[in-house]
Amino acid sequence: MYHSWWFQFLILLLTINIVVCSIDRLSATWKIIFAKNPLFNLSRFRTLSQKEIFTGRQSPKELSTVYETFISRQFGYTRVEETDKGLCIFAEKWRWTRFGVYIVHLSVILLLLGGLIGSLFGFKGFAMIPENEKIDSIRIRNTGQVRTLGFEVLCDDFNISFYDNGAPKEYRSSLTIIEHGRPVYKKDIIVNDPLRYKGINIFQSSYGKMPSGALQNKKIHKKDPSEDITLNFASKKSGKLYKIKAVIGKPVDIPEDLGKFVIVEYRKSAEFGGQNIGQAYMGILTPKDKEPVKIMLPLHFPNFDKMRRGAVVISVGEQQAKKFNPGEKSDQRYYTGLQITKDPGVWVVYTGFILMIIGIFITFFMSHQRMCIEIVKTGENSQVIVSGTSNKNKLAMQNNVKKIAEKLINL
Amino acid sequence: MNSSVLLSITTFTYGLAAFFYFASLIFKKPLTGKLATWTALTGVTVNAAGIILRWMESYRLGIGHAPLSNMYESLVFFSCTIIIIYLVIERRYKTSVIGAVATPLAFLAMAYASLSPNINDRIQPLIPALKSNWLIAHVITCFLGYAAFAIAFGISLMYLFRQRDTEGKIRFLSHFPKSRVLDELTHQMVMFGFLFLSIGIITGSVWANSAWGSYWSWDPKETWSLITWFVYATFLHARMMRGWSGKRIAYLSILGFMAVIFTYFGVNLLPGLHSYGSG
Ligand code: HEM
């Protein structure tokens, strides 16, 4: 989908949208952020509904010097102005947080750009390397094109280990990079710990067993796998096992009226859940009065079809499995399945990730805060009016104003 | 004492806390409110102890890993984060009414984790793909986000109920916080959740890139988390740009949580890299 034209077109449209909107707004925000003398509008503070008002025992002049030193410790910018009724301290901080949104939008653009760079200049491919063999080219995913790497990858060894309960514990491939005929780099890779060389990343992704030895391999080729297949049908209801000969493409009737089964093809290396499970027949089972289902019959896993929990369990006869896998355990060879990628856009994407987190934090949890402390002369004393606004999260700002007013009273 | 006993106690305690929060909503006695808070606090402590104990048990089994690796463990952690976030809100906003939606959510998550036949509560070894520190960062941040969205969802429901009853006829509804406060709280929770959901998706893709060599593969879970992200991004834009509030915002928050639920549970029905979650 990522490669389809309409998807890329939508992404392009989205990017243009964000860019245009952001630039449009940015010019206004820019003026606010880079104003030489921040503009304070006293009448706006006066009309705010939430204000903290208390009486100070000194003159406006004296109070303002005390207050200003206190306020300037919390706010980046303060200024004292005379007003028609006395004095006024303006303070503000975090003006720059108005950029937060643009950081977020920039990060989105970086993600899209990184994705684009990756799909234009990178590739995603795979390779299967038998133990002790090497490759110098890979197949590209989806298209199947062949691409040379510029170096060779040798698989020295492949190991798989299991937990006691049979679940896989670790897949480990020992790889050597060979350049101009000389080994230049060695590393054991496991899932989550790839090999990286010259911008190309090699990941452990699957594995499989080789039909051991090239000689036997040829024999298998001579013998057409479509001949002479014995299938086992185990009926769940009666518990009986039926052995029936089958030929690719010819449906067989399953006893006990359990339906029809036909093998449609033979695969040398079938995949299940992203794992290579070796040779398998692919078939279609049509139970009586029900929808047909696709069925995979791996030669080395006779219990595979049990997972389907159908009324009949189908497997390939033992003789058949042996024929295709004549090797003893000792000379069994593995091959390792590798995902091989190059993505020069990753660092653009990662920069976008970091900017996005920073930007979202700024946008949501910081705001441009402005305070106004007006001190009005009333006979001997002064009346102090504390108010404040912020461009976001006004509730929190009100609490802030309250707290600051309480501190000022006690100064 | 083992972790499953502790987690059973947790389930029970959350149920009890939910009962007390409802009781305090109806009778409005300060004592029931206090009792509710203390019960929730006890529950979350036992919950956390259970998680830590399970962690230690996994080491005793020789397969040590953080207890964040399957559906069961994630639900347990989910309940814990819901209650922690809720208790912080209760302290900060001095209102215990939201407890009546937060504790039932945590209780349901725990009960579902322990009772559902599809969920395996045994400590299992990690399959190779999950052996990564990114797993821990990914799960913790995602679930902080989900928990905040869950609470936002609860508050939005309260908001809608309260809106219905404008004359204050139903007695216990009149104890709800003011609509304006509920509305603002939803917004706060969504902002918090959005930050963590974003970090969750990001850590997930960094992890995918280190395990499979591709930071985004459009598997169903990834796609749905992106859809969820877009729903909440819409929420935030509607609020900040269009000045939406009240009912429309409450509906968006509910929609967002539906997307969260689908990302969390529904996607396990589809095949993909994340389907281990169903185990
Ligand atoms: C990650 C989260 C995001 C946050 C926190 C965020 C925040 C914001 C904010 C605060 C604004 C108002 C800008 C202003 O007042 O100048 C805005 C506008 C906008 N955002 Fe986002 N945004 C986010 C992601 C996105 C995404 C993913 C898109 C597109 C897919 C997007 C598209 C837009 C557009 C089109 C506008 C309107 C711009 C305008 O009319 O000036 N934003 N956003």
mmCIF file of C-alpha atoms in Angstrom, chain A residues 1-356:
data_model
loop_
_atom_site.group_PDB
_atom_site.id
_atom_site.type_symbol
_atom_site.label_atom_id
_atom_site.label_comp_id
_atom_site.label_asym_id
_atom_site.label_seq_id
_atom_site.Cartn_x
_atom_site.Cartn_y
_atom_site.Cartn_z
ATOM 1 C CA MET A 1 0.000 0.000 0.000
ATOM 2 C CA TYR A 2 2.854 2.306 0.892
ATOM 3 C CA HIS A 3 4.021 2.086 -2.691
ATOM 4 C CA SER A 4 0.711 2.654 -4.425
ATOM 5 C CA TRP A 5 0.293 5.936 -6.227
ATOM 6 C CA TRP A 6 -2.868 7.010 -4.438
ATOM 7 C CA PHE A 7 -1.297 6.497 -1.060
ATOM 8 C CA GLN A 8 1.745 8.546 -1.958
ATOM 9 C CA PHE A 9 -0.493 11.169 -3.486
ATOM 10 C CA LEU A 10 -2.526 11.435 -0.274
ATOM 11 C CA ILE A 11 0.649 11.755 1.746
ATOM 12 C CA LEU A 12 1.877 14.484 -0.554
ATOM 13 C CA LEU A 13 -1.437 16.324 -0.213
ATOM 14 C CA LEU A 14 -1.317 16.013 3.553
ATOM 15 C CA THR A 15 2.211 17.335 3.663
ATOM 16 C CA ILE A 16 1.354 20.317 1.507
ATOM 17 C CA ASN A 17 -1.634 20.971 3.727
ATOM 18 C CA ILE A 18 0.422 21.002 6.915
ATOM 19 C CA VAL A 19 3.160 23.096 5.327
ATOM 20 C CA VAL A 20 0.792 25.704 3.923
ATOM 21 C CA CYS A 21 -1.287 25.976 7.099
ATOM 22 C CA SER A 22 1.750 26.141 9.308
ATOM 23 C CA ILE A 23 3.552 28.761 7.239
ATOM 24 C CA ASP A 24 0.389 30.815 7.093
ATOM 25 C CA ARG A 25 0.107 30.786 10.876
ATOM 26 C CA LEU A 26 3.813 30.935 11.547
ATOM 27 C CA SER A 27 4.131 34.470 10.216
ATOM 28 C CA ALA A 28 1.660 35.709 12.821
ATOM 29 C CA THR A 29 3.238 33.685 15.607
ATOM 30 C CA TRP A 30 6.689 34.844 14.535
ATOM 31 C CA LYS A 31 5.724 38.455 15.138
ATOM 32 C CA ILE A 32 4.459 37.635 18.622
ATOM 33 C CA ILE A 33 7.534 35.652 19.538
ATOM 34 C CA PHE A 34 10.155 38.048 18.258
ATOM 35 C CA ALA A 35 8.610 41.319 19.326
ATOM 36 C CA LYS A 36 11.335 43.577 20.786
ATOM 37 C CA ASN A 37 9.220 44.934 23.584
ATOM 38 C CA PRO A 38 6.484 42.518 24.436
ATOM 39 C CA LEU A 39 3.192 44.298 24.227
ATOM 40 C CA PHE A 40 1.067 44.350 27.375
ATOM 41 C CA ASN A 41 -2.474 45.469 27.262
ATOM 42 C CA LEU A 42 -3.412 46.685 30.726
ATOM 43 C CA SER A 43 -7.095 47.011 29.973
ATOM 44 C CA ARG A 44 -7.197 43.373 28.951
ATOM 45 C CA PHE A 45 -5.822 42.277 32.293
ATOM 46 C CA ARG A 46 -8.304 44.565 34.015
ATOM 47 C CA THR A 47 -11.236 42.892 32.300
ATOM 48 C CA LEU A 48 -10.179 39.378 33.292
ATOM 49 C CA SER A 49 -12.819 37.766 35.461
ATOM 50 C CA GLN A 50 -10.405 36.000 37.810
ATOM 51 C CA LYS A 51 -8.259 38.347 39.864
ATOM 52 C CA GLU A 52 -6.610 38.121 43.247
ATOM 53 C CA ILE A 53 -6.969 41.338 45.227
ATOM 54 C CA PHE A 54 -5.389 42.200 48.561
ATOM 55 C CA THR A 55 -4.100 45.186 50.522
ATOM 56 C CA GLY A 56 -0.432 45.964 50.955
ATOM 57 C CA ARG A 57 0.850 48.099 53.824
ATOM 58 C CA GLN A 58 3.414 50.061 51.889
ATOM 59 C CA SER A 59 3.393 52.542 49.080
ATOM 60 C CA PRO A 60 3.200 51.342 45.490
ATOM 61 C CA LYS A 61 6.837 52.324 44.896
ATOM 62 C CA GLU A 62 8.166 50.285 47.825
ATOM 63 C CA LEU A 63 5.967 47.303 47.048
ATOM 64 C CA SER A 64 6.901 47.249 43.422
ATOM 65 C CA THR A 65 10.623 46.896 44.117
ATOM 66 C CA VAL A 66 9.991 43.985 46.496
ATOM 67 C CA TYR A 67 7.570 42.317 44.130
ATOM 68 C CA GLU A 68 9.677 42.793 41.075
ATOM 69 C CA THR A 69 12.684 40.973 42.513
ATOM 70 C CA PHE A 70 10.375 38.137 43.518
ATOM 71 C CA ILE A 71 8.606 37.940 40.190
ATOM 72 C CA SER A 72 11.749 38.241 38.099
ATOM 73 C CA ARG A 73 12.994 35.049 39.715
ATOM 74 C CA GLN A 74 10.073 33.141 38.179
ATOM 75 C CA PHE A 75 9.550 34.955 34.935
ATOM 76 C CA GLY A 76 12.046 35.582 32.207
ATOM 77 C CA TYR A 77 10.897 39.077 31.428
ATOM 78 C CA THR A 78 9.576 41.802 33.752
ATOM 79 C CA ARG A 79 8.840 45.446 33.289
ATOM 80 C CA VAL A 80 7.415 48.151 35.563
ATOM 81 C CA GLU A 81 5.158 50.810 34.119
ATOM 82 C CA GLU A 82 3.364 53.748 35.549
ATOM 83 C CA THR A 83 -0.366 53.755 35.117
ATOM 84 C CA ASP A 84 -3.175 56.216 35.641
ATOM 85 C CA LYS A 85 -3.733 54.869 39.188
ATOM 86 C CA GLY A 86 -0.263 53.839 40.310
ATOM 87 C CA LEU A 87 2.216 51.219 39.168
ATOM 88 C CA CYS A 88 2.042 48.002 37.278
ATOM 89 C CA ILE A 89 4.474 45.090 36.990
ATOM 90 C CA PHE A 90 4.233 43.053 33.823
ATOM 91 C CA ALA A 91 5.933 39.711 33.614
ATOM 92 C CA GLU A 92 5.973 36.875 31.178
ATOM 93 C CA LYS A 93 7.715 33.616 30.345
ATOM 94 C CA TRP A 94 7.886 30.802 27.825
ATOM 95 C CA ARG A 95 6.980 32.945 24.874
ATOM 96 C CA TRP A 96 8.906 30.529 22.655
ATOM 97 C CA THR A 97 6.564 27.636 23.527
ATOM 98 C CA ARG A 98 4.260 29.020 20.878
ATOM 99 C CA PHE A 99 6.632 27.237 18.502
ATOM 100 C CA GLY A 100 5.611 23.856 19.939
ATOM 101 C CA VAL A 101 2.926 23.229 17.326
ATOM 102 C CA TYR A 102 5.305 23.926 14.503
ATOM 103 C CA ILE A 103 7.817 21.510 15.960
ATOM 104 C CA VAL A 104 5.105 18.823 15.959
ATOM 105 C CA HIS A 105 4.074 19.590 12.409
ATOM 106 C CA LEU A 106 7.694 19.681 11.304
ATOM 107 C CA SER A 107 8.161 16.269 12.874
ATOM 108 C CA VAL A 108 5.216 14.891 10.893
ATOM 109 C CA ILE A 109 6.786 16.249 7.731
ATOM 110 C CA LEU A 110 10.117 14.659 8.639
ATOM 111 C CA LEU A 111 8.421 11.287 9.129
ATOM 112 C CA LEU A 112 6.795 11.479 5.713
ATOM 113 C CA LEU A 113 10.012 12.686 4.127
ATOM 114 C CA GLY A 114 12.016 9.920 5.786
ATOM 115 C CA GLY A 115 9.526 7.363 4.525
ATOM 116 C CA LEU A 116 9.822 8.755 1.040
ATOM 117 C CA ILE A 117 13.636 8.723 1.112
ATOM 118 C CA GLY A 118 13.487 5.144 2.300
ATOM 119 C CA SER A 119 11.201 4.020 -0.476
ATOM 120 C CA LEU A 120 13.165 5.869 -3.158
ATOM 121 C CA PHE A 121 16.743 5.109 -2.162
ATOM 122 C CA GLY A 122 16.453 2.076 0.064
ATOM 123 C CA PHE A 123 15.363 -1.504 -0.382
ATOM 124 C CA LYS A 124 13.964 -4.413 1.570
ATOM 125 C CA GLY A 125 15.083 -7.812 0.492
ATOM 126 C CA PHE A 126 15.669 -11.293 1.734
ATOM 127 C CA ALA A 127 18.098 -14.098 1.267
ATOM 128 C CA MET A 128 18.417 -17.685 2.340
ATOM 129 C CA ILE A 129 21.918 -18.910 2.965
ATOM 130 C CA PRO A 130 22.667 -22.562 3.693
ATOM 131 C CA GLU A 131 25.325 -23.129 6.317
ATOM 132 C CA ASN A 132 28.842 -22.762 4.899
ATOM 133 C CA GLU A 133 27.616 -21.038 1.801
ATOM 134 C CA LYS A 134 27.634 -17.427 0.765
ATOM 135 C CA ILE A 135 25.600 -15.045 -1.305
ATOM 136 C CA ASP A 136 26.399 -11.785 -3.017
ATOM 137 C CA SER A 137 22.911 -10.778 -4.049
ATOM 138 C CA ILE A 138 19.430 -10.770 -2.593
ATOM 139 C CA ARG A 139 15.852 -10.753 -3.751
ATOM 140 C CA ILE A 140 13.779 -7.637 -3.247
ATOM 141 C CA ARG A 141 10.562 -8.191 -1.350
ATOM 142 C CA ASN A 142 7.316 -7.841 -3.318
ATOM 143 C CA THR A 143 8.966 -7.427 -6.717
ATOM 144 C CA GLY A 144 11.341 -10.373 -6.523
ATOM 145 C CA GLN A 145 14.084 -8.491 -8.392
ATOM 146 C CA VAL A 146 17.664 -9.542 -7.788
ATOM 147 C CA ARG A 147 20.043 -6.977 -6.388
ATOM 148 C CA THR A 148 23.773 -7.264 -5.716
ATOM 149 C CA LEU A 149 25.092 -6.156 -2.363
ATOM 150 C CA GLY A 150 28.661 -5.170 -3.266
ATOM 151 C CA PHE A 151 30.000 -7.722 -0.793
ATOM 152 C CA GLU A 152 29.410 -11.331 0.085
ATOM 153 C CA VAL A 153 27.691 -12.736 3.139
ATOM 154 C CA LEU A 154 28.890 -16.103 4.406
ATOM 155 C CA CYS A 155 26.811 -18.090 6.858
ATOM 156 C CA ASP A 156 29.326 -19.979 9.013
ATOM 157 C CA ASP A 157 26.758 -21.569 11.234
ATOM 158 C CA PHE A 158 23.114 -21.515 12.182
ATOM 159 C CA ASN A 159 21.799 -22.596 15.564
ATOM 160 C CA ILE A 160 18.401 -22.786 17.083
ATOM 161 C CA SER A 161 17.729 -23.459 20.727
ATOM 162 C CA PHE A 162 14.489 -24.271 22.497
ATOM 163 C CA TYR A 163 13.010 -23.847 25.940
ATOM 164 C CA ASP A 164 11.893 -26.916 27.857
ATOM 165 C CA ASN A 165 8.333 -26.366 26.735
ATOM 166 C CA GLY A 166 9.372 -26.516 23.095
ATOM 167 C CA ALA A 167 9.051 -22.822 22.332
ATOM 168 C CA PRO A 168 11.956 -21.355 20.374
ATOM 169 C CA LYS A 169 14.503 -19.556 22.528
ATOM 170 C CA GLU A 170 17.051 -18.205 20.133
ATOM 171 C CA TYR A 171 17.899 -18.213 16.449
ATOM 172 C CA ARG A 172 21.546 -17.442 15.921
ATOM 173 C CA SER A 173 23.424 -17.071 12.647
ATOM 174 C CA SER A 174 27.178 -16.602 12.547
ATOM 175 C CA LEU A 175 27.868 -14.386 9.574
ATOM 176 C CA THR A 176 31.026 -13.187 7.910
ATOM 177 C CA ILE A 177 31.166 -10.310 5.487
ATOM 178 C CA ILE A 178 33.594 -10.925 2.647
ATOM 179 C CA GLU A 179 34.828 -8.081 0.520
ATOM 180 C CA HIS A 180 37.248 -8.585 -2.394
ATOM 181 C CA GLY A 181 37.670 -12.160 -1.318
ATOM 182 C CA ARG A 182 38.765 -11.277 2.203
ATOM 183 C CA PRO A 183 36.721 -11.539 5.380
ATOM 184 C CA VAL A 184 36.284 -8.044 6.795
ATOM 185 C CA TYR A 185 33.676 -8.385 9.492
ATOM 186 C CA LYS A 186 32.236 -11.173 11.622
ATOM 187 C CA LYS A 187 29.177 -11.166 13.811
ATOM 188 C CA ASP A 188 26.629 -13.520 15.334
ATOM 189 C CA ILE A 189 23.193 -12.123 14.752
ATOM 190 C CA ILE A 190 20.032 -12.951 16.668
ATOM 191 C CA VAL A 191 16.554 -11.491 16.449
ATOM 192 C CA ASN A 192 16.764 -7.955 17.853
ATOM 193 C CA ASP A 193 20.498 -7.724 17.225
ATOM 194 C CA PRO A 194 21.239 -7.282 13.520
ATOM 195 C CA LEU A 195 24.475 -6.861 11.639
ATOM 196 C CA ARG A 196 25.046 -3.453 10.076
ATOM 197 C CA TYR A 197 27.648 -2.948 7.412
ATOM 198 C CA LYS A 198 28.039 -0.035 4.983
ATOM 199 C CA GLY A 199 24.485 1.141 5.447
ATOM 200 C CA ILE A 200 23.061 -2.312 4.878
ATOM 201 C CA ASN A 201 21.346 -4.100 7.742
ATOM 202 C CA ILE A 202 21.061 -7.850 8.038
ATOM 203 C CA PHE A 203 18.360 -9.245 10.306
ATOM 204 C CA GLN A 204 17.631 -12.775 11.462
ATOM 205 C CA SER A 205 14.166 -13.521 10.187
ATOM 206 C CA SER A 206 13.583 -17.196 9.515
ATOM 207 C CA TYR A 207 15.331 -20.511 8.996
ATOM 208 C CA GLY A 208 14.763 -23.910 7.521
ATOM 209 C CA LYS A 209 16.227 -27.318 6.955
ATOM 210 C CA MET A 210 18.003 -28.228 3.765
ATOM 211 C CA PRO A 211 17.159 -31.455 2.001
ATOM 212 C CA SER A 212 20.579 -32.723 2.957
ATOM 213 C CA GLY A 213 23.297 -32.838 0.362
ATOM 214 C CA ALA A 214 23.213 -31.795 -3.247
ATOM 215 C CA LEU A 215 23.151 -35.383 -4.500
ATOM 216 C CA GLN A 216 19.946 -36.273 -2.797
ATOM 217 C CA ASN A 217 18.628 -32.981 -3.893
ATOM 218 C CA LYS A 218 18.948 -34.096 -7.488
ATOM 219 C CA LYS A 219 17.195 -37.352 -6.787
ATOM 220 C CA ILE A 220 14.255 -35.487 -5.482
ATOM 221 C CA HIS A 221 14.146 -33.436 -8.599
ATOM 222 C CA LYS A 222 14.109 -36.525 -10.725
ATOM 223 C CA LYS A 223 11.257 -37.987 -8.838
ATOM 224 C CA ASP A 224 8.197 -35.952 -9.472
ATOM 225 C CA PRO A 225 6.546 -35.168 -6.139
ATOM 226 C CA SER A 226 3.152 -35.371 -7.762
ATOM 227 C CA GLU A 227 3.452 -39.122 -8.082
ATOM 228 C CA ASP A 228 2.507 -41.645 -5.558
ATOM 229 C CA ILE A 229 1.399 -39.642 -2.554
ATOM 230 C CA THR A 230 -0.167 -41.361 0.415
ATOM 231 C CA LEU A 231 -2.455 -39.261 2.565
ATOM 232 C CA ASN A 232 -3.711 -40.117 6.026
ATOM 233 C CA PHE A 233 -7.203 -39.064 6.969
ATOM 234 C CA ALA A 234 -8.030 -39.340 10.668
ATOM 235 C CA SER A 235 -11.715 -39.024 11.408
ATOM 236 C CA LYS A 236 -12.401 -37.270 14.649
ATOM 237 C CA LYS A 237 -15.819 -38.870 15.134
ATOM 238 C CA SER A 238 -14.907 -42.511 14.699
ATOM 239 C CA GLY A 239 -11.221 -42.199 15.503
ATOM 240 C CA LYS A 240 -10.396 -44.285 12.409
ATOM 241 C CA LEU A 241 -7.395 -43.668 10.171
ATOM 242 C CA TYR A 242 -7.703 -44.033 6.392
ATOM 243 C CA LYS A 243 -4.704 -44.218 4.077
ATOM 244 C CA ILE A 244 -5.493 -43.109 0.561
ATOM 245 C CA LYS A 245 -3.291 -42.678 -2.489
ATOM 246 C CA ALA A 246 -3.562 -39.322 -4.164
ATOM 247 C CA VAL A 247 -2.289 -37.481 -7.234
ATOM 248 C CA ILE A 248 -1.932 -33.723 -7.547
ATOM 249 C CA GLY A 249 -5.022 -32.228 -9.093
ATOM 250 C CA LYS A 250 -7.307 -35.260 -8.611
ATOM 251 C CA PRO A 251 -9.898 -34.953 -5.856
ATOM 252 C CA VAL A 252 -10.325 -37.879 -3.492
ATOM 253 C CA ASP A 253 -13.448 -38.725 -1.537
ATOM 254 C CA ILE A 254 -12.900 -38.947 2.183
ATOM 255 C CA PRO A 255 -14.687 -41.877 3.861
ATOM 256 C CA GLU A 256 -17.474 -41.344 6.399
ATOM 257 C CA ASP A 257 -18.897 -38.706 4.095
ATOM 258 C CA LEU A 258 -16.368 -36.167 5.342
ATOM 259 C CA GLY A 259 -16.065 -34.403 2.014
ATOM 260 C CA LYS A 260 -13.565 -34.133 -0.813
ATOM 261 C CA PHE A 261 -9.889 -33.286 -0.751
ATOM 262 C CA VAL A 262 -7.636 -32.253 -3.578
ATOM 263 C CA ILE A 263 -3.930 -31.439 -3.601
ATOM 264 C CA VAL A 264 -3.375 -28.395 -5.766
ATOM 265 C CA GLU A 265 0.375 -27.941 -5.602
ATOM 266 C CA TYR A 266 3.656 -28.997 -4.094
ATOM 267 C CA ARG A 267 5.931 -26.380 -2.552
ATOM 268 C CA LYS A 268 9.578 -26.886 -1.799
ATOM 269 C CA SER A 269 9.587 -24.321 0.976
ATOM 270 C CA ALA A 270 6.270 -23.235 2.380
ATOM 271 C CA GLU A 271 5.807 -20.420 4.836
ATOM 272 C CA PHE A 272 3.620 -20.358 7.873
ATOM 273 C CA GLY A 273 3.375 -17.336 10.140
ATOM 274 C CA GLY A 274 6.549 -15.930 8.643
ATOM 275 C CA GLN A 275 8.470 -19.156 9.356
ATOM 276 C CA ASN A 276 9.751 -21.438 6.726
ATOM 277 C CA ILE A 277 8.440 -24.916 7.409
ATOM 278 C CA GLY A 278 9.972 -26.715 4.480
ATOM 279 C CA GLN A 279 8.284 -28.896 1.889
ATOM 280 C CA ALA A 280 4.527 -29.009 1.866
ATOM 281 C CA TYR A 281 1.493 -29.856 -0.186
ATOM 282 C CA MET A 282 -1.183 -27.249 -0.551
ATOM 283 C CA GLY A 283 -4.702 -28.588 -0.831
ATOM 284 C CA ILE A 284 -8.343 -27.710 -0.673
ATOM 285 C CA LEU A 285 -10.780 -29.519 1.561
ATOM 286 C CA THR A 286 -14.473 -29.293 0.751
ATOM 287 C CA PRO A 287 -16.438 -30.654 3.705
ATOM 288 C CA LYS A 288 -20.000 -31.737 3.035
ATOM 289 C CA ASP A 289 -22.391 -28.776 2.898
ATOM 290 C CA LYS A 290 -19.668 -26.340 3.930
ATOM 291 C CA GLU A 291 -17.318 -23.784 2.419
ATOM 292 C CA PRO A 292 -14.034 -25.126 1.034
ATOM 293 C CA VAL A 293 -10.935 -24.453 3.128
ATOM 294 C CA LYS A 294 -7.306 -24.155 2.102
ATOM 295 C CA ILE A 295 -5.057 -26.617 3.835
ATOM 296 C CA MET A 296 -1.306 -26.859 4.145
ATOM 297 C CA LEU A 297 0.348 -30.220 4.702
ATOM 298 C CA PRO A 298 4.012 -29.801 5.652
ATOM 299 C CA LEU A 299 5.891 -33.033 5.168
ATOM 300 C CA HIS A 300 7.895 -32.689 8.353
ATOM 301 C CA PHE A 301 5.041 -31.783 10.658
ATOM 302 C CA PRO A 302 2.470 -34.569 10.545
ATOM 303 C CA ASN A 303 0.413 -32.985 13.329
ATOM 304 C CA PHE A 304 0.162 -29.624 11.603
ATOM 305 C CA ASP A 305 -3.431 -30.038 10.441
ATOM 306 C CA LYS A 306 -4.601 -30.873 13.974
ATOM 307 C CA MET A 307 -4.410 -27.162 14.763
ATOM 308 C CA ARG A 308 -7.271 -26.562 12.369
ATOM 309 C CA ARG A 309 -9.580 -28.551 14.682
ATOM 310 C CA GLY A 310 -11.644 -29.860 11.822
ATOM 311 C CA ALA A 311 -13.709 -33.037 11.674
ATOM 312 C CA VAL A 312 -10.876 -34.732 9.862
ATOM 313 C CA VAL A 313 -7.125 -34.413 10.361
ATOM 314 C CA ILE A 314 -5.126 -34.808 7.186
ATOM 315 C CA SER A 315 -1.431 -35.607 7.021
ATOM 316 C CA VAL A 316 1.075 -36.898 4.535
ATOM 317 C CA GLY A 317 1.958 -40.564 4.856
ATOM 318 C CA GLU A 318 5.170 -41.328 6.685
ATOM 319 C CA GLN A 319 6.797 -43.078 3.753
ATOM 320 C CA GLN A 320 6.288 -39.956 1.718
ATOM 321 C CA ALA A 321 7.850 -37.701 4.329
ATOM 322 C CA LYS A 322 10.897 -39.977 4.548
ATOM 323 C CA LYS A 323 11.383 -39.996 0.816
ATOM 324 C CA PHE A 324 11.676 -36.278 0.739
ATOM 325 C CA ASN A 325 13.801 -36.069 3.808
ATOM 326 C CA PRO A 326 16.123 -38.997 3.568
ATOM 327 C CA GLY A 327 18.930 -37.494 5.627
ATOM 328 C CA GLU A 328 19.741 -38.716 9.103
ATOM 329 C CA LYS A 329 19.692 -36.148 11.845
ATOM 330 C CA SER A 330 23.479 -35.923 11.918
ATOM 331 C CA ASP A 331 23.956 -34.644 8.383
ATOM 332 C CA GLN A 332 20.986 -32.343 8.470
ATOM 333 C CA ARG A 333 21.833 -28.862 7.303
ATOM 334 C CA TYR A 334 20.082 -25.642 8.111
ATOM 335 C CA TYR A 335 19.786 -22.518 6.105
ATOM 336 C CA THR A 336 19.244 -19.128 7.637
ATOM 337 C CA GLY A 337 16.624 -16.726 6.348
ATOM 338 C CA LEU A 338 17.753 -13.132 6.461
ATOM 339 C CA GLN A 339 15.957 -9.882 5.946
ATOM 340 C CA ILE A 340 18.370 -7.459 4.323
ATOM 341 C CA THR A 341 17.518 -3.805 4.173
ATOM 342 C CA LYS A 342 18.930 -0.447 3.404
ATOM 343 C CA ASP A 343 17.092 2.647 4.507
ATOM 344 C CA PRO A 344 18.892 5.976 4.308
ATOM 345 C CA GLY A 345 15.697 7.656 5.516
ATOM 346 C CA VAL A 346 15.795 6.116 8.993
ATOM 347 C CA TRP A 347 17.723 8.983 10.541
ATOM 348 C CA VAL A 348 15.278 11.512 9.171
ATOM 349 C CA VAL A 349 12.454 9.459 10.656
ATOM 350 C CA TYR A 350 14.219 9.146 14.010
ATOM 351 C CA THR A 351 14.847 12.893 14.104
ATOM 352 C CA GLY A 352 11.122 13.285 13.461
ATOM 353 C CA PHE A 353 10.382 10.923 16.362
ATOM 354 C CA ILE A 354 12.469 12.944 18.781
ATOM 355 C CA LEU A 355 11.072 16.267 17.584
ATOM 356 C CA MET A 356 7.548 14.910 17.859
#
